[in-house]
Amino acid sequence: MSIKNQIMADLKQAMKDKDQDRLRVLRSLKSKLLEREISERKDGEASLSDEQAVEVLMKAAKQRKESIEQFEKGDRQDLADGERAELEIIESYLPEMLSEDEVRDIAQEKINDLGAEDMSDMGQVMGIMMQELKGKAEGSLVSKIVKDELS
């Protein structure tokens, strides 16, 4: 079952269960997926691939993480906890992310393959890394690791 179909099925179930928190998050995700689907349309209908759906979900997860960070800085733990609960729901639809060690291993391999030696080669390494790790690792983590490896 595609990610979009799974979200739609879970949305119906949340309505039946009267799970308001889950329902709110799933409606938000449905809306974001439909927006992306409409933006991808050319001459009629288009449907999102799972890869495109993962991009939408990763963006939503990133927004929640940033909100959590801001709420914690502002001493609003109640709001941070709400965002954390939403993040858990979103992450349940994302494929399992690679660990920092796995990303580091891939980065070292790519750096060796490209013969990259310093920070001037970072753009080249990042381009290849993000292509390969799209939907499997966050860009900020990949960037941090590539910087560490090249410095």
PDB file of C-alpha atoms in Angstrom:
ATOM      1  CA  MET A   1       0.000   0.000   0.000  1.00  0.00           C
ATOM      2  CA  SER A   2       1.344   3.433  -0.913  1.00  0.00           C
ATOM      3  CA  ILE A   3       2.123   5.951   1.804  1.00  0.00           C
ATOM      4  CA  LYS A   4      -0.701   8.221   0.654  1.00  0.00           C
ATOM      5  CA  ASN A   5      -3.225   5.366   0.717  1.00  0.00           C
ATOM      6  CA  GLN A   6      -2.001   4.313   4.171  1.00  0.00           C
ATOM      7  CA  ILE A   7      -2.492   7.856   5.482  1.00  0.00           C
ATOM      8  CA  MET A   8      -6.014   7.977   3.996  1.00  0.00           C
ATOM      9  CA  ALA A   9      -6.919   4.624   5.568  1.00  0.00           C
ATOM     10  CA  ASP A  10      -5.509   5.703   8.939  1.00  0.00           C
ATOM     11  CA  LEU A  11      -7.401   8.985   8.656  1.00  0.00           C
ATOM     12  CA  LYS A  12     -10.682   7.089   8.324  1.00  0.00           C
ATOM     13  CA  GLN A  13      -9.746   4.886  11.275  1.00  0.00           C
ATOM     14  CA  ALA A  14      -8.870   7.934  13.412  1.00  0.00           C
ATOM     15  CA  MET A  15     -12.309   9.362  12.609  1.00  0.00           C
ATOM     16  CA  LYS A  16     -13.962   6.124  13.713  1.00  0.00           C
ATOM     17  CA  ASP A  17     -11.842   5.998  16.874  1.00  0.00           C
ATOM     18  CA  LYS A  18     -12.478   9.691  17.579  1.00  0.00           C
ATOM     19  CA  ASP A  19      -8.722  10.167  18.067  1.00  0.00           C
ATOM     20  CA  GLN A  20      -8.640  13.950  17.672  1.00  0.00           C
ATOM     21  CA  ASP A  21      -4.861  14.413  17.943  1.00  0.00           C
ATOM     22  CA  ARG A  22      -4.060  11.787  15.328  1.00  0.00           C
ATOM     23  CA  LEU A  23      -6.921  13.020  13.155  1.00  0.00           C
ATOM     24  CA  ARG A  24      -5.569  16.586  13.172  1.00  0.00           C
ATOM     25  CA  VAL A  25      -2.083  15.460  12.114  1.00  0.00           C
ATOM     26  CA  LEU A  26      -3.362  13.104   9.418  1.00  0.00           C
ATOM     27  CA  ARG A  27      -5.624  15.803   7.976  1.00  0.00           C
ATOM     28  CA  SER A  28      -2.645  18.121   7.833  1.00  0.00           C
ATOM     29  CA  LEU A  29      -0.578  15.482   6.044  1.00  0.00           C
ATOM     30  CA  LYS A  30      -3.412  14.755   3.623  1.00  0.00           C
ATOM     31  CA  SER A  31      -3.601  18.460   2.821  1.00  0.00           C
ATOM     32  CA  LYS A  32       0.151  18.717   2.224  1.00  0.00           C
ATOM     33  CA  LEU A  33       0.099  15.619  -0.005  1.00  0.00           C
ATOM     34  CA  LEU A  34      -2.804  16.991  -2.046  1.00  0.00           C
ATOM     35  CA  GLU A  35      -1.028  20.347  -2.438  1.00  0.00           C
ATOM     36  CA  ARG A  36       2.059  18.571  -3.758  1.00  0.00           C
ATOM     37  CA  GLU A  37      -0.056  16.408  -6.049  1.00  0.00           C
ATOM     38  CA  ILE A  38      -1.754  19.479  -7.528  1.00  0.00           C
ATOM     39  CA  SER A  39       1.585  21.214  -8.048  1.00  0.00           C
ATOM     40  CA  GLU A  40       2.883  18.149  -9.927  1.00  0.00           C
ATOM     41  CA  ARG A  41      -0.093  17.979 -12.304  1.00  0.00           C
ATOM     42  CA  LYS A  42       0.438  18.534 -15.973  1.00  0.00           C
ATOM     43  CA  ASP A  43      -2.527  18.176 -18.313  1.00  0.00           C
ATOM     44  CA  GLY A  44      -4.958  16.379 -16.062  1.00  0.00           C
ATOM     45  CA  GLU A  45      -4.311  14.011 -13.231  1.00  0.00           C
ATOM     46  CA  ALA A  46      -1.144  13.060 -11.462  1.00  0.00           C
ATOM     47  CA  SER A  47      -0.493  10.903  -8.464  1.00  0.00           C
ATOM     48  CA  LEU A  48       2.415  11.112  -6.084  1.00  0.00           C
ATOM     49  CA  SER A  49       5.017   8.420  -5.977  1.00  0.00           C
ATOM     50  CA  ASP A  50       6.070   7.115  -2.573  1.00  0.00           C
ATOM     51  CA  GLU A  51       9.356   8.978  -3.008  1.00  0.00           C
ATOM     52  CA  GLN A  52       7.490  12.282  -3.449  1.00  0.00           C
ATOM     53  CA  ALA A  53       5.258  11.475  -0.479  1.00  0.00           C
ATOM     54  CA  VAL A  54       8.353  10.815   1.646  1.00  0.00           C
ATOM     55  CA  GLU A  55       9.705  14.244   0.651  1.00  0.00           C
ATOM     56  CA  VAL A  56       6.473  15.866   1.862  1.00  0.00           C
ATOM     57  CA  LEU A  57       6.569  13.903   5.125  1.00  0.00           C
ATOM     58  CA  MET A  58      10.249  14.715   5.713  1.00  0.00           C
ATOM     59  CA  LYS A  59       9.503  18.408   5.262  1.00  0.00           C
ATOM     60  CA  ALA A  60       6.632  18.172   7.760  1.00  0.00           C
ATOM     61  CA  ALA A  61       8.880  16.318  10.223  1.00  0.00           C
ATOM     62  CA  LYS A  62      11.610  18.921   9.826  1.00  0.00           C
ATOM     63  CA  GLN A  63       9.111  21.699  10.548  1.00  0.00           C
ATOM     64  CA  ARG A  64       8.024  19.917  13.735  1.00  0.00           C
ATOM     65  CA  LYS A  65      11.645  19.468  14.862  1.00  0.00           C
ATOM     66  CA  GLU A  66      12.345  23.151  14.315  1.00  0.00           C
ATOM     67  CA  SER A  67       9.194  24.070  16.249  1.00  0.00           C
ATOM     68  CA  ILE A  68      10.203  21.807  19.133  1.00  0.00           C
ATOM     69  CA  GLU A  69      13.593  23.507  19.270  1.00  0.00           C
ATOM     70  CA  GLN A  70      12.030  26.988  19.282  1.00  0.00           C
ATOM     71  CA  PHE A  71       9.434  26.097  21.918  1.00  0.00           C
ATOM     72  CA  GLU A  72      12.110  24.634  24.180  1.00  0.00           C
ATOM     73  CA  LYS A  73      14.214  27.779  23.810  1.00  0.00           C
ATOM     74  CA  GLY A  74      11.157  29.805  24.810  1.00  0.00           C
ATOM     75  CA  ASP A  75      10.443  27.609  27.852  1.00  0.00           C
ATOM     76  CA  ARG A  76       7.138  26.369  26.374  1.00  0.00           C
ATOM     77  CA  GLN A  77       7.444  22.684  27.166  1.00  0.00           C
ATOM     78  CA  ASP A  78       3.676  22.179  26.771  1.00  0.00           C
ATOM     79  CA  LEU A  79       3.816  23.274  23.128  1.00  0.00           C
ATOM     80  CA  ALA A  80       7.040  21.325  22.530  1.00  0.00           C
ATOM     81  CA  ASP A  81       5.353  18.163  23.825  1.00  0.00           C
ATOM     82  CA  GLY A  82       2.447  18.675  21.416  1.00  0.00           C
ATOM     83  CA  GLU A  83       4.825  19.048  18.479  1.00  0.00           C
ATOM     84  CA  ARG A  84       6.757  15.973  19.647  1.00  0.00           C
ATOM     85  CA  ALA A  85       3.544  13.913  19.620  1.00  0.00           C
ATOM     86  CA  GLU A  86       2.807  15.109  16.070  1.00  0.00           C
ATOM     87  CA  LEU A  87       6.361  14.280  15.023  1.00  0.00           C
ATOM     88  CA  GLU A  88       5.953  10.699  16.268  1.00  0.00           C
ATOM     89  CA  ILE A  89       2.857  10.251  14.117  1.00  0.00           C
ATOM     90  CA  ILE A  90       4.606  11.663  11.039  1.00  0.00           C
ATOM     91  CA  GLU A  91       7.709   9.535  11.590  1.00  0.00           C
ATOM     92  CA  SER A  92       5.572   6.396  11.724  1.00  0.00           C
ATOM     93  CA  TYR A  93       4.987   6.837   7.967  1.00  0.00           C
ATOM     94  CA  LEU A  94       8.609   7.536   7.082  1.00  0.00           C
ATOM     95  CA  PRO A  95      11.009   4.762   6.146  1.00  0.00           C
ATOM     96  CA  GLU A  96      13.632   4.008   8.753  1.00  0.00           C
ATOM     97  CA  MET A  97      16.385   6.590   8.619  1.00  0.00           C
ATOM     98  CA  LEU A  98      20.057   5.717   8.427  1.00  0.00           C
ATOM     99  CA  SER A  99      22.097   6.099  11.590  1.00  0.00           C
ATOM    100  CA  GLU A 100      24.881   8.667  11.872  1.00  0.00           C
ATOM    101  CA  ASP A 101      27.501   5.887  11.593  1.00  0.00           C
ATOM    102  CA  GLU A 102      25.914   4.526   8.402  1.00  0.00           C
ATOM    103  CA  VAL A 103      25.835   8.002   6.856  1.00  0.00           C
ATOM    104  CA  ARG A 104      29.460   8.557   7.903  1.00  0.00           C
ATOM    105  CA  ASP A 105      30.517   5.288   6.220  1.00  0.00           C
ATOM    106  CA  ILE A 106      28.773   6.286   2.989  1.00  0.00           C
ATOM    107  CA  ALA A 107      30.308   9.780   3.163  1.00  0.00           C
ATOM    108  CA  GLN A 108      33.823   8.364   3.583  1.00  0.00           C
ATOM    109  CA  GLU A 109      33.258   6.045   0.644  1.00  0.00           C
ATOM    110  CA  LYS A 110      32.000   8.876  -1.618  1.00  0.00           C
ATOM    111  CA  ILE A 111      34.830  11.196  -0.566  1.00  0.00           C
ATOM    112  CA  ASN A 112      37.365   8.498  -1.439  1.00  0.00           C
ATOM    113  CA  ASP A 113      35.635   7.716  -4.764  1.00  0.00           C
ATOM    114  CA  LEU A 114      35.641  11.386  -5.761  1.00  0.00           C
ATOM    115  CA  GLY A 115      39.121  12.071  -4.433  1.00  0.00           C
ATOM    116  CA  ALA A 116      37.734  14.999  -2.423  1.00  0.00           C
ATOM    117  CA  GLU A 117      40.341  16.579  -0.189  1.00  0.00           C
ATOM    118  CA  ASP A 118      38.995  19.757   1.382  1.00  0.00           C
ATOM    119  CA  MET A 119      35.961  21.999   1.883  1.00  0.00           C
ATOM    120  CA  SER A 120      36.139  23.249  -1.724  1.00  0.00           C
ATOM    121  CA  ASP A 121      34.890  19.790  -2.767  1.00  0.00           C
ATOM    122  CA  MET A 122      31.918  19.838  -0.374  1.00  0.00           C
ATOM    123  CA  GLY A 123      29.337  20.824  -3.005  1.00  0.00           C
ATOM    124  CA  GLN A 124      30.309  17.943  -5.249  1.00  0.00           C
ATOM    125  CA  VAL A 125      30.192  15.424  -2.388  1.00  0.00           C
ATOM    126  CA  MET A 126      26.892  16.796  -1.042  1.00  0.00           C
ATOM    127  CA  GLY A 127      25.265  16.576  -4.472  1.00  0.00           C
ATOM    128  CA  ILE A 128      26.056  12.894  -4.804  1.00  0.00           C
ATOM    129  CA  MET A 129      25.286  12.129  -1.153  1.00  0.00           C
ATOM    130  CA  MET A 130      21.863  13.802  -1.201  1.00  0.00           C
ATOM    131  CA  GLN A 131      20.940  12.043  -4.436  1.00  0.00           C
ATOM    132  CA  GLU A 132      21.766   8.683  -2.900  1.00  0.00           C
ATOM    133  CA  LEU A 133      20.369   9.339   0.581  1.00  0.00           C
ATOM    134  CA  LYS A 134      17.172  11.172  -0.369  1.00  0.00           C
ATOM    135  CA  GLY A 135      14.477  10.022   2.044  1.00  0.00           C
ATOM    136  CA  LYS A 136      16.989   7.987   4.048  1.00  0.00           C
ATOM    137  CA  ALA A 137      18.828  10.729   5.962  1.00  0.00           C
ATOM    138  CA  GLU A 138      18.267  14.367   6.845  1.00  0.00           C
ATOM    139  CA  GLY A 139      20.230  16.915   4.845  1.00  0.00           C
ATOM    140  CA  SER A 140      21.497  18.655   7.970  1.00  0.00           C
ATOM    141  CA  LEU A 141      23.023  15.419   9.263  1.00  0.00           C
ATOM    142  CA  VAL A 142      24.617  14.643   5.894  1.00  0.00           C
ATOM    143  CA  SER A 143      26.014  18.181   5.689  1.00  0.00           C
ATOM    144  CA  LYS A 144      27.468  18.003   9.211  1.00  0.00           C
ATOM    145  CA  ILE A 145      29.140  14.665   8.527  1.00  0.00           C
ATOM    146  CA  VAL A 146      30.577  15.728   5.157  1.00  0.00           C
ATOM    147  CA  LYS A 147      31.989  18.891   6.796  1.00  0.00           C
ATOM    148  CA  ASP A 148      33.578  16.785   9.550  1.00  0.00           C
ATOM    149  CA  GLU A 149      35.097  14.376   7.044  1.00  0.00           C
ATOM    150  CA  LEU A 150      36.482  17.086   4.760  1.00  0.00           C
ATOM    151  CA  SER A 151      38.015  19.233   7.510  1.00  0.00           C
TER     152      SER A 151
END
